[in-house]
Coordinates of N, CA and C in Angstrom, one line a residue:
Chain A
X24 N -7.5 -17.2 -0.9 CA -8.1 -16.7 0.4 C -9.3 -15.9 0.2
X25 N -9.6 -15.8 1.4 CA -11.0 -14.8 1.4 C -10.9 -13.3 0.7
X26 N -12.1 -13.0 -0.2 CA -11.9 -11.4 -0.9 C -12.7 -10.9 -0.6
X27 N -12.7 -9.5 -0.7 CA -13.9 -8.4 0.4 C -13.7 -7.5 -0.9
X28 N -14.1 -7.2 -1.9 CA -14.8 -6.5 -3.0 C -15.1 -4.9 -2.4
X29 N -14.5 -3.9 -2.6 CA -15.4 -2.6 -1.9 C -15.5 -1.8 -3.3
X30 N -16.6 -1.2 -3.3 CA -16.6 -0.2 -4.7 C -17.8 0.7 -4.2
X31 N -17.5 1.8 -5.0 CA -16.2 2.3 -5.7 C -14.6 2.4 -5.4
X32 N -14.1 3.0 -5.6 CA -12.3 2.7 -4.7 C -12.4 4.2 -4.5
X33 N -13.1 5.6 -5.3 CA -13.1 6.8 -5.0 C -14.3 7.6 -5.6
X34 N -14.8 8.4 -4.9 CA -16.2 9.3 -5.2 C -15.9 10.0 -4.9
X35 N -16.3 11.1 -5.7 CA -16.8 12.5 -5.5 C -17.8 13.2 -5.7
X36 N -18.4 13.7 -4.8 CA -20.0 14.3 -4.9 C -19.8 15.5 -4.4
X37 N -21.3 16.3 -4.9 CA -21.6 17.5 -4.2 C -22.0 17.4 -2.7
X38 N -22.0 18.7 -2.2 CA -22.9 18.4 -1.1 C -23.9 18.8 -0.7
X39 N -24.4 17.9 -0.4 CA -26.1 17.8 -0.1 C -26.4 16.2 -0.8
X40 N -25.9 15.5 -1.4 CA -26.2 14.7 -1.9 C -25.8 13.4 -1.3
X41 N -26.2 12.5 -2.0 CA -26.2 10.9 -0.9 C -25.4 10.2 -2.2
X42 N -24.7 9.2 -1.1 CA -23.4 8.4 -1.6 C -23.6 6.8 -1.5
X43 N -23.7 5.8 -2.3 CA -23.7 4.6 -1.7 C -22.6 3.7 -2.0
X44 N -21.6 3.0 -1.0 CA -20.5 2.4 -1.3 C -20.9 0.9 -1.0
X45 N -20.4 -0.1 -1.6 CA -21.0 -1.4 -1.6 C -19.9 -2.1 -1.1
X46 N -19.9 -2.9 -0.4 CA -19.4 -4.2 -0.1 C -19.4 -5.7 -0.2
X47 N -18.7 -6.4 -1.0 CA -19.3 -7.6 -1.4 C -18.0 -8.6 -1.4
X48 N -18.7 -10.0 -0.4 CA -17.6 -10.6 -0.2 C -17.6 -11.7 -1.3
X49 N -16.7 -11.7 -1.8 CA -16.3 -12.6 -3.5 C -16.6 -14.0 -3.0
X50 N -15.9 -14.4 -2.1 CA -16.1 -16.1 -2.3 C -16.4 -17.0 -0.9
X51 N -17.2 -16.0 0.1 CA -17.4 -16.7 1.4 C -18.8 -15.7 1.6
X52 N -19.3 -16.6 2.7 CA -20.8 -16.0 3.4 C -20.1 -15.2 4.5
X53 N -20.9 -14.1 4.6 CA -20.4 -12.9 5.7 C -21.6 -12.9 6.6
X54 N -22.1 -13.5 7.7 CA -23.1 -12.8 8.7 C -22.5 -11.7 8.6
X55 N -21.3 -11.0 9.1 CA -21.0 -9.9 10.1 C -20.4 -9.3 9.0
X56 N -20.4 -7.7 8.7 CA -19.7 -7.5 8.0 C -19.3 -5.6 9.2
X57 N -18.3 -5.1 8.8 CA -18.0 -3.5 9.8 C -17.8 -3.0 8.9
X58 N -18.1 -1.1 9.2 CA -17.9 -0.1 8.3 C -16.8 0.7 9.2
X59 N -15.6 1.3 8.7 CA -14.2 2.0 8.9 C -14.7 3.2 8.5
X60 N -13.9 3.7 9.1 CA -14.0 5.5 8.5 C -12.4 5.8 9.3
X61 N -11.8 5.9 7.8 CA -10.5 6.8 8.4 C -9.8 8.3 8.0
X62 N -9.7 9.0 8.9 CA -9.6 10.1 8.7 C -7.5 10.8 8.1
X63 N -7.1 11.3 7.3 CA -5.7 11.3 7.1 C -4.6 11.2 8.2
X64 N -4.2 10.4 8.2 CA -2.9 10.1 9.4 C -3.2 9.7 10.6
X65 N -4.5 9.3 10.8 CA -5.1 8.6 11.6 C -5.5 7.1 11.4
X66 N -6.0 6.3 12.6 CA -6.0 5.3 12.6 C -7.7 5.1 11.9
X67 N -8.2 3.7 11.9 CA -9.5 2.9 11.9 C -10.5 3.5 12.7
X68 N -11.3 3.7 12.4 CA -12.7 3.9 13.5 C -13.6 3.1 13.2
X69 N -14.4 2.4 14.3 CA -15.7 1.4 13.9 C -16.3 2.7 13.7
X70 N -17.5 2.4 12.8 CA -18.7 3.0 12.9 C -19.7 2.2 12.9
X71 N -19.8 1.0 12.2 CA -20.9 0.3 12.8 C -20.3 -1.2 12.0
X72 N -22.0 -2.3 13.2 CA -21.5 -3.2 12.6 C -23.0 -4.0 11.8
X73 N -22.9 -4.4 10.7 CA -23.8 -4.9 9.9 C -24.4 -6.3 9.9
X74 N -25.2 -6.8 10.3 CA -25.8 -8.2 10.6 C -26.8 -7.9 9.4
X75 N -26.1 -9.7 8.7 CA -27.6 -9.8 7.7 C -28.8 -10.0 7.9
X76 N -29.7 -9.5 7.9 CA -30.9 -9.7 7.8 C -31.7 -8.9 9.2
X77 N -30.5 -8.0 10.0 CA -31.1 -7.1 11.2 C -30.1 -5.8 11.2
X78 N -31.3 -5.4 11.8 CA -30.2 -3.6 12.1 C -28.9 -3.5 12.2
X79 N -28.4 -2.5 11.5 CA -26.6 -2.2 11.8 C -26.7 -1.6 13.6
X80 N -25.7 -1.9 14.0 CA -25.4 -1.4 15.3 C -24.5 -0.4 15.1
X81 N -24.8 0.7 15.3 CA -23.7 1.9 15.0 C -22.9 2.1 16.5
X82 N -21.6 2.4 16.5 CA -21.0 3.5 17.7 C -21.5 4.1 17.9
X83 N -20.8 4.7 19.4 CA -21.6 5.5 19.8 C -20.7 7.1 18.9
X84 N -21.6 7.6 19.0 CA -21.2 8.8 17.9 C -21.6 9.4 16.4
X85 N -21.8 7.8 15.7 CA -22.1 7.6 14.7 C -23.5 8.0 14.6
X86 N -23.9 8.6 13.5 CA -25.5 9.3 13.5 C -25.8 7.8 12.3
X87 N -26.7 7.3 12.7 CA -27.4 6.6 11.9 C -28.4 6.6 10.5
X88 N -28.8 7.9 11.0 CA -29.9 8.7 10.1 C -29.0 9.0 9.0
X89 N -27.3 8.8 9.4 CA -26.7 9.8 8.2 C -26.2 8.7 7.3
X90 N -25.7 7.5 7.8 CA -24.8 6.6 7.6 C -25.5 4.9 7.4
X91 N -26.4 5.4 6.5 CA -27.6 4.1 6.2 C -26.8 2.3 5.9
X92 N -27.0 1.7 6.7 CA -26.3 0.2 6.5 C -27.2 -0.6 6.2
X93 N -27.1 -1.2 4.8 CA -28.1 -2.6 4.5 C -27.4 -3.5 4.2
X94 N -27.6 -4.8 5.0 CA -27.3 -6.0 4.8 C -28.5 -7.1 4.6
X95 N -28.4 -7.1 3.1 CA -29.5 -7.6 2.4 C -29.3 -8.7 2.2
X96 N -27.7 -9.3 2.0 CA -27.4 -10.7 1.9 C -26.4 -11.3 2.2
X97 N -26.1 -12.8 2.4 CA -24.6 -12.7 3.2 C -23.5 -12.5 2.3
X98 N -23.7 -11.6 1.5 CA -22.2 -11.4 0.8 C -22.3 -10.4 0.5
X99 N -23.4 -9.2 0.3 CA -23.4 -7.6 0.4 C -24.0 -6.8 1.7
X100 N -22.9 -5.6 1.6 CA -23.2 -4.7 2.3 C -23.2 -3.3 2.0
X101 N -24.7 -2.5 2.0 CA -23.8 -1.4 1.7 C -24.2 -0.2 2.6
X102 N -23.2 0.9 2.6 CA -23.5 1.8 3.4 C -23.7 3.7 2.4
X103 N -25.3 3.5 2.8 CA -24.9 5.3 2.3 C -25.1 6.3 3.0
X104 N -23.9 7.0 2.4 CA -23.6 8.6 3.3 C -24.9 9.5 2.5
X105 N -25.9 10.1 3.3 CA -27.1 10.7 3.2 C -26.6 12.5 3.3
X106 N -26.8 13.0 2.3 CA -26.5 14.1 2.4 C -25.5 14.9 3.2
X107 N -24.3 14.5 1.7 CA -23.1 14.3 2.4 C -22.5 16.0 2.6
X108 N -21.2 16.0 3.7 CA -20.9 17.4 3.7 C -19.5 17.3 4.0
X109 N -19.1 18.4 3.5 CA -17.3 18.2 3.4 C -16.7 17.5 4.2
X110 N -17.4 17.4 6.1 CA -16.6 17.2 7.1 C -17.2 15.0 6.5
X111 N -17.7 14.9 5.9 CA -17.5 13.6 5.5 C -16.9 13.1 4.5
X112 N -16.0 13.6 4.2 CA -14.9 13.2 3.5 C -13.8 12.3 4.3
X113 N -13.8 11.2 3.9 CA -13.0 10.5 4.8 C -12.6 9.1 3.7
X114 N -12.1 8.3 4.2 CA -11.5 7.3 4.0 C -12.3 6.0 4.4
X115 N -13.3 5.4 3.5 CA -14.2 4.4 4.3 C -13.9 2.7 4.0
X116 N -13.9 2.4 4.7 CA -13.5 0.4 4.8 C -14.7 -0.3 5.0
X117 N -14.6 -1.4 4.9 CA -15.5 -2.5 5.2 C -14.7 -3.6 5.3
X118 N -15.3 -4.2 6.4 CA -14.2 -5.9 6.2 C -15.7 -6.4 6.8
X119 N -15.0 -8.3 6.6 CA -16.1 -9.2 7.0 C -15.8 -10.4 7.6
X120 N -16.1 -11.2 7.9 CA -16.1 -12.7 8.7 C -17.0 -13.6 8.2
X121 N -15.9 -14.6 7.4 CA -16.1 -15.4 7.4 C -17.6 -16.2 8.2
X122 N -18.4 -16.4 7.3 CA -19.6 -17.5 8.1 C -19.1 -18.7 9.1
X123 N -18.7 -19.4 8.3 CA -17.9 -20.4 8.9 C -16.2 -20.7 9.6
X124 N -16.4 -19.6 9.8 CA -14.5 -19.1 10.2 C -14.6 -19.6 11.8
X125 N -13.1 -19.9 11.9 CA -13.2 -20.5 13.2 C -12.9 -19.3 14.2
X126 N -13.5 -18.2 14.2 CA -13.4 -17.3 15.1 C -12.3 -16.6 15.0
X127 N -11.2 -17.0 15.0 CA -9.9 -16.3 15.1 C -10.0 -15.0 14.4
X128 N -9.6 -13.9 14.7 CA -9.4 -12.9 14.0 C -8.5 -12.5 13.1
X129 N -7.8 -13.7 12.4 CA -7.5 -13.5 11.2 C -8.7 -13.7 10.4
X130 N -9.7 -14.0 10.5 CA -10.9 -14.5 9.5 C -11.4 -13.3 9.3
X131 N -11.2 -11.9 9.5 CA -11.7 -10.9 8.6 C -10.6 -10.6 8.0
X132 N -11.5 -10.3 6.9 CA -10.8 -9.9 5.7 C -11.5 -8.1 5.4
X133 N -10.4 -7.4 4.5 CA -10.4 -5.9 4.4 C -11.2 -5.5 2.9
X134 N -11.7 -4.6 2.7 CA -12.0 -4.2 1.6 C -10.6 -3.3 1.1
X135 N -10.8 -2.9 -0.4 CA -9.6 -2.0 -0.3 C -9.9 -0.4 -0.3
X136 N -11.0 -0.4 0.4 CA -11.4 1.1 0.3 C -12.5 1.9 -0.2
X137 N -12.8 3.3 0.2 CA -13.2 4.0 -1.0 C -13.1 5.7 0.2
X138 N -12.3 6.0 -1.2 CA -12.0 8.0 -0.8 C -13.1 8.1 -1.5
X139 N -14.0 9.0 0.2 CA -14.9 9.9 -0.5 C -14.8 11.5 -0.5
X140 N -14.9 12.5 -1.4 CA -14.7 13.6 -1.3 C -16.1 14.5 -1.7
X141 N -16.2 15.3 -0.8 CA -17.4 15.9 -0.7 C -17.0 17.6 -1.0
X142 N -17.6 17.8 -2.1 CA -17.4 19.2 -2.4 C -18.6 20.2 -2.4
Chain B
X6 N -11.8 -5.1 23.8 CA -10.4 -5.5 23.4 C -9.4 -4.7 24.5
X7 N -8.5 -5.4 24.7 CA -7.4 -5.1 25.6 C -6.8 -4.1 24.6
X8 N -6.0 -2.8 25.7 CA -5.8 -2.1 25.1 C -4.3 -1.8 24.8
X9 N -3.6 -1.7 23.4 CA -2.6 -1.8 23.0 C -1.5 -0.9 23.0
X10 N -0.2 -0.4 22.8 CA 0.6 0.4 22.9 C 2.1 0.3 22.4
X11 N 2.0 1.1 20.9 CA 2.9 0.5 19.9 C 3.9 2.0 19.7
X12 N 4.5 2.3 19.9 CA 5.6 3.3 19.2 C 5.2 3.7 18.1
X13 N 4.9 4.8 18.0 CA 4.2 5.3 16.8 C 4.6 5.6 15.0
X14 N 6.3 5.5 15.3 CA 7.3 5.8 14.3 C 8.3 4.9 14.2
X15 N 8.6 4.6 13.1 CA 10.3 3.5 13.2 C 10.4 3.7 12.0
X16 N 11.7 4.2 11.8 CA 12.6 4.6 10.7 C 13.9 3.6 10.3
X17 N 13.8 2.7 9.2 CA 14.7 1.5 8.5 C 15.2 1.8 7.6
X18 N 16.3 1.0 7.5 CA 16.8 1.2 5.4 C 17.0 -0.3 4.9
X19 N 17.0 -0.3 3.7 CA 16.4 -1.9 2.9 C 17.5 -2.5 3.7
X20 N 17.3 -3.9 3.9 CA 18.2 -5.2 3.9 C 17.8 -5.2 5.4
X21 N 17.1 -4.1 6.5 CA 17.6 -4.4 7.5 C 16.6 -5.3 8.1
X22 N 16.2 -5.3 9.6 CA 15.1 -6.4 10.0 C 14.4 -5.2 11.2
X23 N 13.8 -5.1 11.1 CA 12.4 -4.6 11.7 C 11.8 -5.1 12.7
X24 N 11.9 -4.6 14.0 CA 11.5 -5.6 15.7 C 10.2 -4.1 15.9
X25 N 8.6 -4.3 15.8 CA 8.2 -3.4 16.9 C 7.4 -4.4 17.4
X26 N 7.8 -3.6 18.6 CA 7.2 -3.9 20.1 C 5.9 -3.6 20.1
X27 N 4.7 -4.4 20.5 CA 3.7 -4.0 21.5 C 3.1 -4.5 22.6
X28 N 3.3 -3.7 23.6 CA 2.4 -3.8 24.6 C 1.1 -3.9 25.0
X29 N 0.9 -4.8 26.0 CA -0.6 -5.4 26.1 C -1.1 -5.9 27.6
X30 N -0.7 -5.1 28.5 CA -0.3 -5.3 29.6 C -1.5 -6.3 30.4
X31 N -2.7 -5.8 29.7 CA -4.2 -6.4 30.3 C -4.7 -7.6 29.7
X32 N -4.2 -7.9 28.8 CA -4.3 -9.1 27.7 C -5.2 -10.5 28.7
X33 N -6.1 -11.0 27.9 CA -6.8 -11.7 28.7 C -6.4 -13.0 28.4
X34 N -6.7 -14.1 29.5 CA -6.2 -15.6 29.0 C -6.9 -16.1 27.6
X35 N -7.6 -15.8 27.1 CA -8.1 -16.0 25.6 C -7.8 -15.3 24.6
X36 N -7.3 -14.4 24.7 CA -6.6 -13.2 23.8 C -6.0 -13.7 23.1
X37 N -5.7 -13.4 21.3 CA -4.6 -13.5 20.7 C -4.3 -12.3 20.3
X38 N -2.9 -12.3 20.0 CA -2.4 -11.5 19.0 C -2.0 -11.4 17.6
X39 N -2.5 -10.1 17.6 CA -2.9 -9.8 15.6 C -2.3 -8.7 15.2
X40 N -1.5 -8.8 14.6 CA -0.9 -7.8 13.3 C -1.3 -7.8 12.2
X41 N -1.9 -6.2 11.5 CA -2.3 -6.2 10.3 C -1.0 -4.8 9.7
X42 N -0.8 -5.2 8.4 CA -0.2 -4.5 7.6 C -1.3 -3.3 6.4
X43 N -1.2 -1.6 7.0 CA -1.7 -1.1 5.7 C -1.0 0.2 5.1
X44 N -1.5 -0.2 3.7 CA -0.6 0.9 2.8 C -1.1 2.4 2.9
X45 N -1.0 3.4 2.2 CA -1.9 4.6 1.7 C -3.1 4.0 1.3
X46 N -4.4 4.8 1.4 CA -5.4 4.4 0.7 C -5.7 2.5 0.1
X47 N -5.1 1.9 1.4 CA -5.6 0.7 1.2 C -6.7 0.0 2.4
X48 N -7.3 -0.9 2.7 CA -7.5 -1.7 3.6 C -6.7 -1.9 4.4
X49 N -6.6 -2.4 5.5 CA -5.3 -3.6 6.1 C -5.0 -4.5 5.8
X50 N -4.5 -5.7 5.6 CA -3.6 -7.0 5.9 C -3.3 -7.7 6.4
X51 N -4.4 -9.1 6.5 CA -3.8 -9.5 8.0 C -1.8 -9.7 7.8
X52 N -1.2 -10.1 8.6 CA 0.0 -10.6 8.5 C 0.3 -11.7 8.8
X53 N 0.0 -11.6 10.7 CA 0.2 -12.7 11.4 C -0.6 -13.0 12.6
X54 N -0.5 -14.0 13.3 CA -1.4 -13.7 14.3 C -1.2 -15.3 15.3
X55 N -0.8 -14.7 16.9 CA -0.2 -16.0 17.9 C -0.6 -15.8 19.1
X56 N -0.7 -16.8 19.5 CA -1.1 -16.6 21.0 C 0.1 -16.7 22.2
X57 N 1.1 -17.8 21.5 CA 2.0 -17.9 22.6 C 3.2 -18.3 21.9
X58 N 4.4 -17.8 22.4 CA 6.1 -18.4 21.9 C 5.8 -17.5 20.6
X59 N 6.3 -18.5 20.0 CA 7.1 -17.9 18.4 C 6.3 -18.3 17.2
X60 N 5.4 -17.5 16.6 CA 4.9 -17.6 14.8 C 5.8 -17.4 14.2
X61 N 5.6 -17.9 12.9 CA 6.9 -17.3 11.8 C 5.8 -18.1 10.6
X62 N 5.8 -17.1 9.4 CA 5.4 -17.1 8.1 C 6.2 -17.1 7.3
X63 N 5.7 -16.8 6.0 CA 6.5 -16.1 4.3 C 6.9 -14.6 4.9
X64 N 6.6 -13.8 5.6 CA 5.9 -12.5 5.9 C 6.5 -12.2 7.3
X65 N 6.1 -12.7 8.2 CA 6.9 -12.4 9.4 C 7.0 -13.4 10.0
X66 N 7.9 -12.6 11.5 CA 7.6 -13.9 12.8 C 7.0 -12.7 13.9
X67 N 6.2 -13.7 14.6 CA 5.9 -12.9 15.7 C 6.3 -13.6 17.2
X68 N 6.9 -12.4 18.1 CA 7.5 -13.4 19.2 C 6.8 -13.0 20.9
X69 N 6.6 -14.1 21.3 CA 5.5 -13.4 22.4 C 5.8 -14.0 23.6
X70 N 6.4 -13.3 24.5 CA 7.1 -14.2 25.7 C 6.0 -14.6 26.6
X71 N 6.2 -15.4 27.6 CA 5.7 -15.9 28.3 C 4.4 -15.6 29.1
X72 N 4.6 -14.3 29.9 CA 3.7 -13.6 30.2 C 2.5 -13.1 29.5
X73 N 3.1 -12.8 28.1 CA 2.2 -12.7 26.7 C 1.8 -10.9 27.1
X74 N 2.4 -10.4 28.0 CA 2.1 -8.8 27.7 C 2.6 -7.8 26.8
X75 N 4.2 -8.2 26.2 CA 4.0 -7.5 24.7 C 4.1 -9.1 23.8
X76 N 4.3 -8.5 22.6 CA 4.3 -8.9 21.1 C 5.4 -8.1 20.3
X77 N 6.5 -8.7 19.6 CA 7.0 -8.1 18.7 C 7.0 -8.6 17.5
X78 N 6.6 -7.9 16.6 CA 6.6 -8.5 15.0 C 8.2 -7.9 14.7
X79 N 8.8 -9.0 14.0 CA 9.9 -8.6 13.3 C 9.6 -9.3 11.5
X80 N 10.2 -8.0 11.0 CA 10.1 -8.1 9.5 C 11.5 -7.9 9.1
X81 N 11.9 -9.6 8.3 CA 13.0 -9.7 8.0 C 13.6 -9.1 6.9
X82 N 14.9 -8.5 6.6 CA 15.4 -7.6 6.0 C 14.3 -7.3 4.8
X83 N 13.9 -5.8 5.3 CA 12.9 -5.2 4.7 C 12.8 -4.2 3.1
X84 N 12.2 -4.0 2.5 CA 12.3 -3.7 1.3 C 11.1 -1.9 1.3
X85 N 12.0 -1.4 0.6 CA 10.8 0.2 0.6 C 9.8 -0.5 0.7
X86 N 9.0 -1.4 -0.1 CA 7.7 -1.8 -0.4 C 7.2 -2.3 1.0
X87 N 8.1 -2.5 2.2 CA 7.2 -2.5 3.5 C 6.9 -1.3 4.0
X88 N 6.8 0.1 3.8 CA 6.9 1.0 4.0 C 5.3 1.3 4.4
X89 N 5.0 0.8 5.5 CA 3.4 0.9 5.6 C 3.2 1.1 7.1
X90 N 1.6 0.8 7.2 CA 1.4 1.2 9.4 C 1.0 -0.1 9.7
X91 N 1.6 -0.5 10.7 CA 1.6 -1.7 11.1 C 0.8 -1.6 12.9
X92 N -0.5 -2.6 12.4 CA -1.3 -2.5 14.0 C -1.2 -3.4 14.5
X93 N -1.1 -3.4 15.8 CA -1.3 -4.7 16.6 C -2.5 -4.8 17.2
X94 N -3.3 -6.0 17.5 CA -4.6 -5.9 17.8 C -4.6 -7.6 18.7
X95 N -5.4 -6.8 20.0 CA -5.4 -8.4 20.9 C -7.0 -8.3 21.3
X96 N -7.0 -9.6 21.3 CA -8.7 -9.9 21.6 C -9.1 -11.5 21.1
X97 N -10.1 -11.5 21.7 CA -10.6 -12.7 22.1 C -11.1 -13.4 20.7
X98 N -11.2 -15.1 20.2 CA -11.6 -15.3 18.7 C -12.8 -14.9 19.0
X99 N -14.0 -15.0 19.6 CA -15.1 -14.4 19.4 C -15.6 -13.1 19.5
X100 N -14.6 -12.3 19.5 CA -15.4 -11.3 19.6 C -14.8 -10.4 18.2
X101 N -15.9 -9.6 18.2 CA -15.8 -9.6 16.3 C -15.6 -8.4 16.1
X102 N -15.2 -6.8 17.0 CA -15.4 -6.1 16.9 C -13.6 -5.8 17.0
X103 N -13.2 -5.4 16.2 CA -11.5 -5.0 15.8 C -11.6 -3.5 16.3
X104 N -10.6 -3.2 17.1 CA -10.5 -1.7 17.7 C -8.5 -1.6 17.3
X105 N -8.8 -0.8 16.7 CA -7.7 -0.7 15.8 C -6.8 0.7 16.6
X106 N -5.6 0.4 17.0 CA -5.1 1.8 17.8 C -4.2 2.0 17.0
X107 N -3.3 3.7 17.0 CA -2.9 4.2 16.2 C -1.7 3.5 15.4
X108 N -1.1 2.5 15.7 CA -0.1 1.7 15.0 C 0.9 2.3 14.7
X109 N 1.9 1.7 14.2 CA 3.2 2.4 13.8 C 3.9 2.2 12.6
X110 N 4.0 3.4 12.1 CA 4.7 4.4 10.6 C 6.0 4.0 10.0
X111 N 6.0 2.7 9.7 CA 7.4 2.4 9.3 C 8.2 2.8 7.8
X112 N 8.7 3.3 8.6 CA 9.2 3.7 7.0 C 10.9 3.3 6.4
X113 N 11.0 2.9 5.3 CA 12.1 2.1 5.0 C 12.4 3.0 4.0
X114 N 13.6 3.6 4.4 CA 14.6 4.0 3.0 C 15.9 3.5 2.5
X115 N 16.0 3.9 1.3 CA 17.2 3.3 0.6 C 18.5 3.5 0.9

């Protein structure tokens, strides 16, 4: 089946500094790929969504300045946290869709993560 | 995405079978239904995913009556190792944007 690659699986940085977590889909083309941010005992949040080769569309909420999304190719994505601060410590995902998937929403697939901790 | 409404908690012990319910009251005629399974510090999972009557996998069944306003996944006699949050998610195959609501805490003890 489809694999969604996320790395690192965990970081830790100081704060003030910038973080970049990658996503890369192993064995299918991703136009679309989404960035998660989950907070402890909480659910999924979109924060944005990544189209190859055009701007991420962030939520509304999401600061974009902070939360840089490049999708450079159809099988990476990556997003960095720009001078990061404790309250960004979270739990970040990425999944993707299939290029050629028949739509259904089983055709995204998950990354397995990456805890970031900002100290 | 139509918006969902799952019991937040359910407490099992191994061997038994697992029914949660969700509700979907606004569910649109193109809508399907999607359960994903996730652990601590993992991704999600898809599991399963139906639009109408009865799915059944390795993994689950999903049963969806007629009206199609809830969904219950049942997970047959269950093992700690299901011990995860289980979401349900309805929406349309094209639209690409997963809105994930708080799901429910199952937890299986021995």
């Amino acid at each position: 089946g489809a694999v969604v690659s996320q790395h690192p699986s965990w970081v830790i940085c100081k704060s003030g500094t910038s973080v970049k977590i990658e996503c890369r889909s192993l064995d299918f083309q991703a136009t679309t790929m989404f960035w998660y941010r989950q907070f402890p005992k909480q659910s999924l949040m979109l924060m944005a969504t990544s189209n190859e080769g055009s701007k991420a569309t962030y939520e509304q909420g999401v600061e974009k300045d902070k939360f840089l999304i490049n999708h450079a190719s159809l099988t990476l994505s990556t997003l960095t946290v720009t001078s990061a601060h404790p309250e960004d410590s979270s739990f970040y995902i990425c999944s993707a869709r299939e290029r050629t998937g028949t739509g259904l929403l089983y055709g995204y697939t998950f990354g397995s993560g990456t805890r970031l901790t900002v100290v | 995405l139509a918006k969902t409404t799952q019991p937040i908690s359910m407490d099992s012990y191994e061997g038994q079978e697992v029914n949660i319910t969700c509700s979907h009251n606004n569910i649109a005629t193109n809508d399907y239904i999607t359960w994903y399974q996730q652990f601590p510090s993992q991704g999600p999972r898809f599991i399963i995913q139906g639009y109408k009557t009865k799915v059944t996998n390795e993994v689950a069944s999903l049963f969806i009556p007629a009206d199609r306003k809830s969904s219950t996944l049942s997970l047959p006699r269950v093992s700690l190792s299901d011990t995860a949050v289980y979401y349900c998610l309805v929406g349309v195959s094209n639209d690409y944007k997963l809105s994930f609501g708080a799901g429910t805490t199952v937890t299986v003890r021995a």
